[in-house]
PDB file of C-alpha atoms in Angstrom:
ATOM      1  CA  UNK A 101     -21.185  94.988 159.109  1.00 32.00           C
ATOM      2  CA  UNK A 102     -23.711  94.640 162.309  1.00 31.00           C
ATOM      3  CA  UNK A 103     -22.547  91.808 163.736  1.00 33.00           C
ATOM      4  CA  UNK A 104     -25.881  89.357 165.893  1.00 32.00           C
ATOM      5  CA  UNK A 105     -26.359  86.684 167.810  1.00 35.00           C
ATOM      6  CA  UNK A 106     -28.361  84.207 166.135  1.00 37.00           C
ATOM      7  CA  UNK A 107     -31.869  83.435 166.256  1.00 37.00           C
ATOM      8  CA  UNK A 108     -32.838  87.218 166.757  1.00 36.00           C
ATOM      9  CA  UNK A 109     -35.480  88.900 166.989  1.00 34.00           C
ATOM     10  CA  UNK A 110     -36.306  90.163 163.155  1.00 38.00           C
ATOM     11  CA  UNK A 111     -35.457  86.351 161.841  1.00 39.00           C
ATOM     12  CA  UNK A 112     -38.826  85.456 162.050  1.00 39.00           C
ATOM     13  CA  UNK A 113     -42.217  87.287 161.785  1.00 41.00           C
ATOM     14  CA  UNK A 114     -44.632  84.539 163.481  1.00 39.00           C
ATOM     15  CA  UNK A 115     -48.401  86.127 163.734  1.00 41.00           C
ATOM     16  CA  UNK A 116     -49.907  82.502 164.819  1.00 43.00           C
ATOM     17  CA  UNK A 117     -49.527  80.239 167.563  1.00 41.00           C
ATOM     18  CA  UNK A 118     -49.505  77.514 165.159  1.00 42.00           C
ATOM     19  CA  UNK A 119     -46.356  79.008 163.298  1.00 40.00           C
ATOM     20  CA  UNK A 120     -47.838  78.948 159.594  1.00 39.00           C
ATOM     21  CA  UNK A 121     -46.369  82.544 159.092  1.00 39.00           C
ATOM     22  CA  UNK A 122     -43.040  81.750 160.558  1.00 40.00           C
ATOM     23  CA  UNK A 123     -42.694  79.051 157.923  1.00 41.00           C
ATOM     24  CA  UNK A 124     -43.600  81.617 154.875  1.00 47.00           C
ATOM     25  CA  UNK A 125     -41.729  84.095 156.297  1.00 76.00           C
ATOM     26  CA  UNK A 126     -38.362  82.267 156.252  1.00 82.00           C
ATOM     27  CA  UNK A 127     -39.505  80.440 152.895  1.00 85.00           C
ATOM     28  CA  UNK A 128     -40.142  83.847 151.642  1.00 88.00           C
ATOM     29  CA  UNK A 129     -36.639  85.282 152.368  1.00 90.00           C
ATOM     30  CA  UNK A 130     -35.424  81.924 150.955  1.00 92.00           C
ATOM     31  CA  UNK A 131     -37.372  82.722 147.539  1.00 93.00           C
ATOM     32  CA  UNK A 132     -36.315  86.198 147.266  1.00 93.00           C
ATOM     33  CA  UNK A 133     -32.243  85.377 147.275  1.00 95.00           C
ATOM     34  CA  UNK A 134     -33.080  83.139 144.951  1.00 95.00           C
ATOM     35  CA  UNK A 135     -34.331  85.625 142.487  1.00 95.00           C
ATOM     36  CA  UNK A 136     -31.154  87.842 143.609  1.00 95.00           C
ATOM     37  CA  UNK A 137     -29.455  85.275 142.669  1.00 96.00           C
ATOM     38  CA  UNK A 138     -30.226  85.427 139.769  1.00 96.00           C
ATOM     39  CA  UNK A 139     -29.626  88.588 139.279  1.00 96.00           C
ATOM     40  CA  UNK A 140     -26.176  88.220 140.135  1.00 96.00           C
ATOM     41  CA  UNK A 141     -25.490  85.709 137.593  1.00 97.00           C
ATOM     42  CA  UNK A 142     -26.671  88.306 134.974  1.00 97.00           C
ATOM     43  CA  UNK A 143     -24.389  90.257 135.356  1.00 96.00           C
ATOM     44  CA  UNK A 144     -21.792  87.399 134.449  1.00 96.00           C
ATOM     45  CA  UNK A 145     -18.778  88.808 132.200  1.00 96.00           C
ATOM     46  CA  UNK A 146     -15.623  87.497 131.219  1.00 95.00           C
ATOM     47  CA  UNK A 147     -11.993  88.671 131.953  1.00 92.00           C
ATOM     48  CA  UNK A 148      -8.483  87.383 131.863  1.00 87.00           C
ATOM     49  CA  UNK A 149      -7.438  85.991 135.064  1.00 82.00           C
ATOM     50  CA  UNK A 150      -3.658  86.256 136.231  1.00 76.00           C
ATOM     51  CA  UNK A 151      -3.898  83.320 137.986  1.00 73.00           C
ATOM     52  CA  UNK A 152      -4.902  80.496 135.842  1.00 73.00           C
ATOM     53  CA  UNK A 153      -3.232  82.411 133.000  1.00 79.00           C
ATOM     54  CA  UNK A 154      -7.024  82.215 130.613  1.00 88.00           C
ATOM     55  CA  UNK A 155     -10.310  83.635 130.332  1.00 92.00           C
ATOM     56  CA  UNK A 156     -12.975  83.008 133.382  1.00 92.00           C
ATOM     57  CA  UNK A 157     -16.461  84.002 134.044  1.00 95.00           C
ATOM     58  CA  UNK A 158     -17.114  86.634 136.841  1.00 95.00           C
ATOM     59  CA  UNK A 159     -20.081  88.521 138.090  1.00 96.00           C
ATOM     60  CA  UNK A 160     -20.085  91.638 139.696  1.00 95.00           C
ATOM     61  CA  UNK A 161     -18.163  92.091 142.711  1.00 93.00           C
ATOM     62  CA  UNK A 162     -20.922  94.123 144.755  1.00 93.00           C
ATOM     63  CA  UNK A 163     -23.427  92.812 144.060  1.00 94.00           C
ATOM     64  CA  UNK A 164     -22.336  89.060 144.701  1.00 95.00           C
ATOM     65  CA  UNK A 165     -20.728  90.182 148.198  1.00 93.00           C
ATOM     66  CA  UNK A 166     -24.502  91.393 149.022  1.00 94.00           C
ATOM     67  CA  UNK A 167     -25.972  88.333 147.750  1.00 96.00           C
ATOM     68  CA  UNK A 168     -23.475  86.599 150.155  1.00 95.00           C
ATOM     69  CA  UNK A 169     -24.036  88.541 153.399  1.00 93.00           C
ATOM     70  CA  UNK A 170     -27.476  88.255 153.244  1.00 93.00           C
ATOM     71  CA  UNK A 171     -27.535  84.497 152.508  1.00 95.00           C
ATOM     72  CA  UNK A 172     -25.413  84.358 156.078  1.00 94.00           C
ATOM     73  CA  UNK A 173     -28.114  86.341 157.645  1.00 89.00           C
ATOM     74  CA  UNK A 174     -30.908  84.347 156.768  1.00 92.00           C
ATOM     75  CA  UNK A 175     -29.045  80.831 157.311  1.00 93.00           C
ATOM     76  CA  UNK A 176     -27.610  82.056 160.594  1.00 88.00           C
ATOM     77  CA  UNK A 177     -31.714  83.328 161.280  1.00 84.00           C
ATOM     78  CA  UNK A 178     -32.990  79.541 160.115  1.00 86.00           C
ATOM     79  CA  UNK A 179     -30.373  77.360 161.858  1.00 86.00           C
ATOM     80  CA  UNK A 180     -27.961  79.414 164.062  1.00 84.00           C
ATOM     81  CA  UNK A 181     -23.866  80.052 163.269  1.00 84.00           C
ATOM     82  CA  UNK A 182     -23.540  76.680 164.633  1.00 85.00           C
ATOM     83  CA  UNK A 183     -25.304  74.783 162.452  1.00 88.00           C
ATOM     84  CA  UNK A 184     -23.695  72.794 159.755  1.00 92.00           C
ATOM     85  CA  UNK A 185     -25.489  74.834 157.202  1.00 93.00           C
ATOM     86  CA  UNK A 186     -23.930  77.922 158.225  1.00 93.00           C
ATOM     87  CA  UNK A 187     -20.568  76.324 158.732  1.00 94.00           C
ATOM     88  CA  UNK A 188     -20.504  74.794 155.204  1.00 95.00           C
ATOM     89  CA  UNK A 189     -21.841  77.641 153.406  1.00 96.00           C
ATOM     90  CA  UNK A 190     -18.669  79.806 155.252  1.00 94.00           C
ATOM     91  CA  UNK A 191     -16.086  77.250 154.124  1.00 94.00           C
ATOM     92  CA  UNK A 192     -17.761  77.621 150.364  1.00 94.00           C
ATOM     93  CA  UNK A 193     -16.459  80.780 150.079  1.00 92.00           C
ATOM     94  CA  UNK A 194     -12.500  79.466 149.894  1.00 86.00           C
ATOM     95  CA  UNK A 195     -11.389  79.355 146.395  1.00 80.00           C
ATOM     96  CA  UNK A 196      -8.105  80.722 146.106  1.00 74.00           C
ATOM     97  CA  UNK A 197      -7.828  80.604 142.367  1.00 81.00           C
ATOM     98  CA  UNK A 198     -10.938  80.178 141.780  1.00 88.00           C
ATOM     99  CA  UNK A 199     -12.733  83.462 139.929  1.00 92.00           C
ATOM    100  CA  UNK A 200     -16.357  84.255 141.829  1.00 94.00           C
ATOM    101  CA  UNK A 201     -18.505  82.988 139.304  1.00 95.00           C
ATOM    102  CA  UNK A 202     -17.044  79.707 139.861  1.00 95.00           C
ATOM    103  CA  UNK A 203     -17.595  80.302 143.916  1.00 95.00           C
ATOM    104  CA  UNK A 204     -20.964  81.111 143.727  1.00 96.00           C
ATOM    105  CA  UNK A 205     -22.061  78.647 141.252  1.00 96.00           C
ATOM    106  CA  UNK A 206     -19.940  75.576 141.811  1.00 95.00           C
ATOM    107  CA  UNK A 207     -19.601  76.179 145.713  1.00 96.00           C
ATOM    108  CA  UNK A 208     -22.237  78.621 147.283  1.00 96.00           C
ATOM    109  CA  UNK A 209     -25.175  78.015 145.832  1.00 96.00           C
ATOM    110  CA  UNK A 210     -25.386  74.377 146.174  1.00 96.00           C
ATOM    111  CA  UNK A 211     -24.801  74.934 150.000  1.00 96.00           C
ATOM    112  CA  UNK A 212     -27.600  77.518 149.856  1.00 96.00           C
ATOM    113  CA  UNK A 213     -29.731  75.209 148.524  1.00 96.00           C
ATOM    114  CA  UNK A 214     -29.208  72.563 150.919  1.00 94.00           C
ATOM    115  CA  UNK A 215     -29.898  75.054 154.022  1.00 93.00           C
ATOM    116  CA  UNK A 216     -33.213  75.557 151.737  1.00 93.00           C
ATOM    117  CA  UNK A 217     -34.173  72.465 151.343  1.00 91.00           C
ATOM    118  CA  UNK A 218     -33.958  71.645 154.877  1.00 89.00           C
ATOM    119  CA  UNK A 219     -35.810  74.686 156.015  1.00 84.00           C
ATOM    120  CA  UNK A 220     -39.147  72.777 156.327  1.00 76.00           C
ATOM    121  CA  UNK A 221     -37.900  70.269 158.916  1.00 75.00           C
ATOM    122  CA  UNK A 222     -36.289  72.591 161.293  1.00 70.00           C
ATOM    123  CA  UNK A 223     -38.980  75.778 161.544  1.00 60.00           C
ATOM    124  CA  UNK A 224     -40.649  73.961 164.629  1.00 57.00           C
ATOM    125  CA  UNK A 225     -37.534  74.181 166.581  1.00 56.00           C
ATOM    126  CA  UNK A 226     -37.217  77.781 165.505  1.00 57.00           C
ATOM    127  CA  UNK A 227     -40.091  79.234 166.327  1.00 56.00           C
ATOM    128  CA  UNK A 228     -40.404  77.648 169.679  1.00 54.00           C
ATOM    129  CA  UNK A 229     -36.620  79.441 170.621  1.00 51.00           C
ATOM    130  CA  UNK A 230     -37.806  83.029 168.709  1.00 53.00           C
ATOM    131  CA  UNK A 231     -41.445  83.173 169.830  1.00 53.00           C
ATOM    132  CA  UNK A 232     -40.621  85.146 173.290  1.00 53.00           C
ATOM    133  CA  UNK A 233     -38.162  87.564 171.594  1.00 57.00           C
ATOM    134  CA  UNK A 234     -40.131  87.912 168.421  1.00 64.00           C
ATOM    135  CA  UNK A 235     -43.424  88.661 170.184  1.00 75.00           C
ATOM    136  CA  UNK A 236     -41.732  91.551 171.796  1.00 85.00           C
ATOM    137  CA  UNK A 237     -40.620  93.088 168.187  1.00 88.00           C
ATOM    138  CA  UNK A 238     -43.725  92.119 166.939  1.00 87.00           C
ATOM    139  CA  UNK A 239     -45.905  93.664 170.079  1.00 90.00           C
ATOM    140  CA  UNK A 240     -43.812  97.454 169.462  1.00 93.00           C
ATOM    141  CA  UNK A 241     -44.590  97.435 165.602  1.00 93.00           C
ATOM    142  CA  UNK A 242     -48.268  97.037 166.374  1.00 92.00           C
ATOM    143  CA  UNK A 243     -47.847 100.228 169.301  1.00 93.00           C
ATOM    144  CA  UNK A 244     -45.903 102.075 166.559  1.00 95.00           C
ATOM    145  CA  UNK A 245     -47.936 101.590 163.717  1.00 93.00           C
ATOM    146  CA  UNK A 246     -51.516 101.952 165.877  1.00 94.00           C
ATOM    147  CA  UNK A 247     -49.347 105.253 167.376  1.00 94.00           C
ATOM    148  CA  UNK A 248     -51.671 107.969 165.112  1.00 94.00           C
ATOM    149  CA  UNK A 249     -54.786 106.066 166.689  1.00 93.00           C
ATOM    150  CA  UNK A 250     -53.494 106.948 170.112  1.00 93.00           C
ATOM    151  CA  UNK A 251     -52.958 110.979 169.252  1.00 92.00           C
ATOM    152  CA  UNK A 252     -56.130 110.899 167.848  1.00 90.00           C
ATOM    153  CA  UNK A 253     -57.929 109.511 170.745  1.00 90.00           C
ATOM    154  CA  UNK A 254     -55.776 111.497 173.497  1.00 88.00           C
ATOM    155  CA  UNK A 255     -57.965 114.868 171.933  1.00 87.00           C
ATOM    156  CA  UNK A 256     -60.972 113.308 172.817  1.00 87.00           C
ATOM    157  CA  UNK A 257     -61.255 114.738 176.088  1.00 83.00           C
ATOM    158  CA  UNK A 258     -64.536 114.614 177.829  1.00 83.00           C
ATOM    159  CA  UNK A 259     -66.260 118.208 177.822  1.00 83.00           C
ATOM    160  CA  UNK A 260     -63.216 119.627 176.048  1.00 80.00           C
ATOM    161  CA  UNK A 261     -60.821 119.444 178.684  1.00 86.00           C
ATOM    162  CA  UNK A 262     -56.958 120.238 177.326  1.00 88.00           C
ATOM    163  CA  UNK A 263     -55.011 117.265 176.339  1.00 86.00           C
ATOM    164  CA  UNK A 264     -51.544 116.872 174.811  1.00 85.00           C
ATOM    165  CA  UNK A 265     -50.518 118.861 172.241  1.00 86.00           C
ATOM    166  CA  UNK A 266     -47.914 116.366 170.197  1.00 89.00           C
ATOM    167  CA  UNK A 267     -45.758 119.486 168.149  1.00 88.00           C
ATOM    168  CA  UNK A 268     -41.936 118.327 168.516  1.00 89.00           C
ATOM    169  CA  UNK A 269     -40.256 115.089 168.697  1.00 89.00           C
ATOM    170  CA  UNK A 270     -40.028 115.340 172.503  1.00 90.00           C
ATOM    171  CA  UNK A 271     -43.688 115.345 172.454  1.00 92.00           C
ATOM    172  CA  UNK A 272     -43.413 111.861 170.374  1.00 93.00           C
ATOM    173  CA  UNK A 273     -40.707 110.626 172.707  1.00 92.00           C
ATOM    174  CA  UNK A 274     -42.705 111.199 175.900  1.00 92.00           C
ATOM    175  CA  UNK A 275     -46.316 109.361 174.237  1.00 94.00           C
ATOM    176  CA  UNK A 276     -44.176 106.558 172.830  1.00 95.00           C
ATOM    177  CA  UNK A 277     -41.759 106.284 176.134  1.00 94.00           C
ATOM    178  CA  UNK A 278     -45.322 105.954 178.184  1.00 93.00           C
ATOM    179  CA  UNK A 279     -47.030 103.108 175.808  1.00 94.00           C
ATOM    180  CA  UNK A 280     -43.554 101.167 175.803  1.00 94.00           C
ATOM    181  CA  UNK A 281     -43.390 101.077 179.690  1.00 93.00           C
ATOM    182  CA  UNK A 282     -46.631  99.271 179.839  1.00 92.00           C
ATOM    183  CA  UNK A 283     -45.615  96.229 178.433  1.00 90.00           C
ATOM    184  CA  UNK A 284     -41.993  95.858 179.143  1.00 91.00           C
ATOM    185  CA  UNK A 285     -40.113  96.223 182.158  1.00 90.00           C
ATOM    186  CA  UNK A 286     -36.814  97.902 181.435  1.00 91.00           C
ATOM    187  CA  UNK A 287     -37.049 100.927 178.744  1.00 92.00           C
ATOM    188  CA  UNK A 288     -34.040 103.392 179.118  1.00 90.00           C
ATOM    189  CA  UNK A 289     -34.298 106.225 177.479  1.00 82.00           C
ATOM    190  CA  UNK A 290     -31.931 108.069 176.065  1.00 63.00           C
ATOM    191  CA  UNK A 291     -28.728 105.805 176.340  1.00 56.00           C
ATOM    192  CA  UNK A 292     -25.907 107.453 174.198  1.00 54.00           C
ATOM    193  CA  UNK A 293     -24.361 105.401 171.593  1.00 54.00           C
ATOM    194  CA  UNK A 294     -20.938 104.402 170.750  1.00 53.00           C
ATOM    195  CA  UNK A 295     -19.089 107.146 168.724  1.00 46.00           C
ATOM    196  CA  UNK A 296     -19.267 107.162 165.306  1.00 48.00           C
ATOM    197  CA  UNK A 297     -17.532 108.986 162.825  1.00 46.00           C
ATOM    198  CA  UNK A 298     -15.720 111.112 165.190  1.00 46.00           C
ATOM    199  CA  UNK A 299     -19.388 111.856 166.838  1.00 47.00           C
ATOM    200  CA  UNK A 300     -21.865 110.582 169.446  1.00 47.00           C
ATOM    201  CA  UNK A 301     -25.442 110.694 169.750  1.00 51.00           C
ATOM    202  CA  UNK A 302     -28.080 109.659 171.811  1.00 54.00           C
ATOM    203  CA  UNK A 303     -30.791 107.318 171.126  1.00 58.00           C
ATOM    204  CA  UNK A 304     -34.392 107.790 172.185  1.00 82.00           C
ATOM    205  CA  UNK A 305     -35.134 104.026 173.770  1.00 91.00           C
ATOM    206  CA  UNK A 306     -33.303 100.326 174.530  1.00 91.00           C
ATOM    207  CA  UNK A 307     -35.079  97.499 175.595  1.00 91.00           C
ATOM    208  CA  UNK A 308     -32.160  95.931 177.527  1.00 88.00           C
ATOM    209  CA  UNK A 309     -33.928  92.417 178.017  1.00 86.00           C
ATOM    210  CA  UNK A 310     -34.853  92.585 174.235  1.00 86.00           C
ATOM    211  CA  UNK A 311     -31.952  94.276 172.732  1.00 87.00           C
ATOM    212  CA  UNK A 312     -33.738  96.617 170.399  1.00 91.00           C
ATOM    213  CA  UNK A 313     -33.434 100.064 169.467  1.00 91.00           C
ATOM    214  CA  UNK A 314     -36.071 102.385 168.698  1.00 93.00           C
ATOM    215  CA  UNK A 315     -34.940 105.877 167.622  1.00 92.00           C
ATOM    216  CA  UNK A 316     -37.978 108.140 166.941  1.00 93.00           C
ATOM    217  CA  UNK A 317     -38.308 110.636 164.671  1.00 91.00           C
ATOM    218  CA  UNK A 318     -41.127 113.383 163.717  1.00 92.00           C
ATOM    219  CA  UNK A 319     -41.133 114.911 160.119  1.00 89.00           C
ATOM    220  CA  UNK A 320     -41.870 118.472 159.442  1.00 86.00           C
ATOM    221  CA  UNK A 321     -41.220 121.407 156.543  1.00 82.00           C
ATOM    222  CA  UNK A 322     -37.857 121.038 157.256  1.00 82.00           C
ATOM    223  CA  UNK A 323     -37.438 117.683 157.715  1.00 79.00           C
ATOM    224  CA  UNK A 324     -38.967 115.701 155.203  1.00 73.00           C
ATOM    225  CA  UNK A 325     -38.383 112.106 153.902  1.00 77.00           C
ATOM    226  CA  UNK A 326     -35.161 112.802 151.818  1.00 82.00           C
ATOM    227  CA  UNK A 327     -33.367 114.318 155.066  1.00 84.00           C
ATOM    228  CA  UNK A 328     -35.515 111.229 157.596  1.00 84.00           C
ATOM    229  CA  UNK A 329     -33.714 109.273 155.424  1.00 84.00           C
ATOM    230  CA  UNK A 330     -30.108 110.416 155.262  1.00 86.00           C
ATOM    231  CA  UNK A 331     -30.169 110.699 158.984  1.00 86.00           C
ATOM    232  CA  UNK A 332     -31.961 107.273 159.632  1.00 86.00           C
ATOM    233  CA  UNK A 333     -29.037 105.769 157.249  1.00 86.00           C
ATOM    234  CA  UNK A 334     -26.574 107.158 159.796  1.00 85.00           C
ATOM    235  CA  UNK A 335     -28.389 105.874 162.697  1.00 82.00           C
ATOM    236  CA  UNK A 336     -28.338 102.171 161.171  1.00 84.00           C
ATOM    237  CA  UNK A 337     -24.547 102.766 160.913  1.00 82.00           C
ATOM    238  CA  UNK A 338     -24.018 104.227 164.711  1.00 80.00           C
ATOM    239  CA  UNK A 339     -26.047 101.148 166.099  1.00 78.00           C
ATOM    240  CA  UNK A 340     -24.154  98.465 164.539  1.00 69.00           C
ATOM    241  CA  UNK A 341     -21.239  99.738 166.975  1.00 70.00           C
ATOM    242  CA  UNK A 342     -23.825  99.021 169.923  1.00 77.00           C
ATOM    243  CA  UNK A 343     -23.484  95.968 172.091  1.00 80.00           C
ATOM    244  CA  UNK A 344     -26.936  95.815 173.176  1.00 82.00           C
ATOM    245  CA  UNK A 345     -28.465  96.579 170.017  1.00 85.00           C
ATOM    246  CA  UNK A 346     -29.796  93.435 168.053  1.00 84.00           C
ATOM    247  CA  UNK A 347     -32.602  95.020 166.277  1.00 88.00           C
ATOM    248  CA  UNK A 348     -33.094  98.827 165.378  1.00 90.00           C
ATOM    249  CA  UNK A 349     -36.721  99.962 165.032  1.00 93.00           C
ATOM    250  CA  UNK A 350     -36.874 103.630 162.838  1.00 93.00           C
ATOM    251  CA  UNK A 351     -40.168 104.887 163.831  1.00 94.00           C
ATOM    252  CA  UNK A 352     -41.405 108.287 161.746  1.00 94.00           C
ATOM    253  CA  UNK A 353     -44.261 109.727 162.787  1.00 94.00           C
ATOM    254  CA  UNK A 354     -45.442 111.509 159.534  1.00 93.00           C
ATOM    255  CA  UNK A 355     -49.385 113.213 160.737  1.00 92.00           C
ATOM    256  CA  UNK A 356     -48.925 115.968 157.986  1.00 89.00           C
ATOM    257  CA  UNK A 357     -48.031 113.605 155.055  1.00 88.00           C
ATOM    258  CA  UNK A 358     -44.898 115.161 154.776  1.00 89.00           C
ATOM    259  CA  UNK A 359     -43.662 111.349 153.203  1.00 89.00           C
ATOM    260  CA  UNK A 360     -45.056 110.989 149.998  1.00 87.00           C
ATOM    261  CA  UNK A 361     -44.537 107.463 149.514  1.00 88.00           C
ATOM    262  CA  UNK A 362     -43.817 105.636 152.717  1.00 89.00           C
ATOM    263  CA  UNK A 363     -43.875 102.246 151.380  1.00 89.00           C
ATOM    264  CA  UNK A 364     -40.411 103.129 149.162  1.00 88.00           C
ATOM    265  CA  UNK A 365     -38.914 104.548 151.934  1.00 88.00           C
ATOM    266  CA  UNK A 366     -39.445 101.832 154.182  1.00 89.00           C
ATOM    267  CA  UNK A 367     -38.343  99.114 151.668  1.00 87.00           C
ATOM    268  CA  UNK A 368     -35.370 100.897 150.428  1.00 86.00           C
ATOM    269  CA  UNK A 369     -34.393 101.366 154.267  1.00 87.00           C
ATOM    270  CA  UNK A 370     -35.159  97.856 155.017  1.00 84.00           C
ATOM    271  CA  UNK A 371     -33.378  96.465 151.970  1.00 82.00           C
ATOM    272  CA  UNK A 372     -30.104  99.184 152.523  1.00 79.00           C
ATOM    273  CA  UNK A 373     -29.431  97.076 156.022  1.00 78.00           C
ATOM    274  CA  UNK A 374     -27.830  93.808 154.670  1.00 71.00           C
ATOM    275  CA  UNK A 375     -28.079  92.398 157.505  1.00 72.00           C
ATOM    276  CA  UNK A 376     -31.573  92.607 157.903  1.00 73.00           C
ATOM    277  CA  UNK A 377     -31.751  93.819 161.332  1.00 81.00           C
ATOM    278  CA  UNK A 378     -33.563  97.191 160.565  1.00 87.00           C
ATOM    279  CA  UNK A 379     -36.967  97.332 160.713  1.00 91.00           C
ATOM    280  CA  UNK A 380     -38.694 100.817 159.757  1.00 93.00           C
ATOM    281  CA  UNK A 381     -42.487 102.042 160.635  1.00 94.00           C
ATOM    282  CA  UNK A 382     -43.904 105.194 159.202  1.00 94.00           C
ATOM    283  CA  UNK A 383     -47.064 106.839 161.197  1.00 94.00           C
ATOM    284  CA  UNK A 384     -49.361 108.905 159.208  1.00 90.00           C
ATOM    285  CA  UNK A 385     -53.213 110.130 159.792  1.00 77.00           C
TER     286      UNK A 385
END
């Protein structure tokens, strides 16, 4: 698992100075484990346990080790792994004979609730320590996603002077490398990553102040969303090996429509980082 610091950047997604969308945002994330939730619990079955010599309830194993990591992540985004909430909802997962059903309903979800029901008293102090870091995520999204804008404009040379002919990657690197450098101070590109699998690679960009990762990536015939995504799901992998890496930003810039439907790629990218800490932004004309 990516292990972060808390109160990162992604936690919160705070669009106005008065923090109305930080407070949905977290509420949000709140709301949708809930509903996983209860997914989980249909999936309840019942099996003999060795231990207690009887019949217990259980639910499946997978799914209810998800449901747990990402509660972590979004307590440890609302209060910080030194909070009480976070504390108490790590010491609710003892339960040496107990089977996970009894866990998650007896033991986890009433401390989830609890960091829930709190939520609405603490987002002031949140937002105040996440709007700097956040506005930085927040400010490269809006570069990324306005990035076809940009190529489209660059061709408007006056009396049809040549411009930049954007054919490869590279070419993507070197636009996106030039945008980023006006609004933050230290962008180093192409910083190699910690090994993984028995391999290196490089990345395209860190923001060492900011801690976030942007690996850029250009589709094409051969490289179309099926293959963006395979390699995109080793990325999220290398990076969570990365000490300076709180937050990894996929950008694909897509100008042929090579994607067909961006919007499931992006959410089942988002949604395969437990964590939370990926964020994903696909570019087309």
């Amino acid at each position: 698992m990516i292990k972060f610091p808390a109160l990162t950047a992604n936690a919160i997604r705070q669009d106005n100075p008065d923090g109305t969308m930080t407070q949905k945002t977290l509420a949000e994330r709140f709301d949708e484990l809930e509903l996983e939730y209860q997914e989980v619990i249909s999936t309840t079955y019942t099996a003999f346990s060795e231990f207690s010599g009887k019949n217990k309830e259980y639910v499946d194993s997978p799914k209810y080790k998800t449901w747990i990591a990402r509660a972590k992540k979004l307590i440890t985004d609302s209060y910080g792994k030194d909070s009480d909430f976070y504390t108490g909802f790590v010491e609710a997962e003892s339960g040496f004979y107990a089977s996970n059903h009894e866990i998650l309903t007896k033991q986890l979800k009433p401390a989830f609730d609890a960091a829930k029901a709190d939520l609405v008293y603490s987002i002031p102090a949140i937002s105040n320590a996440l709007a700097n870091i956040n506005d930085g995520l927040e400010l490269i999204i809006n570069i990324l996603n306005k990035f076809p804008a940009f190529c489209r404009q660059l061709k408007k040379r006056h009396d049809g002077r040549p411009t930049i002919e954007i054919s490869d990657e590279y070419d993507v690197q070197d636009l996106v490398h030039s945008l980023l450098v006006l609004h933050f101070d230290d962008v180093r590109a192409e910083e190699a990553s910690p090994s993984y699998a028995g391999s290196s690679s490089r990345q395209d960009f860190l923001l060492k102040k900011e801690k976030i990762v942007i690996e850029v990536k250009k589709t094409r015939k051969t490289l179309s969303a099926g293959k963006i995504g395979e390699e995109l799901i080793i990325d999220m992998a290398r990076y969570c090996a990365h000490p300076d890496c709180d937050t990894l930003v996929c950008f694909v810039y897509d100008p042929d429509g090579w994607v067909n439907n961006p919007k499931g790629v992006i959410s089942d990218l988002e949604r395969g980082d437990t964590e939370g800490k990926t964020r994903v932004v696909i570019a087309q004309f």
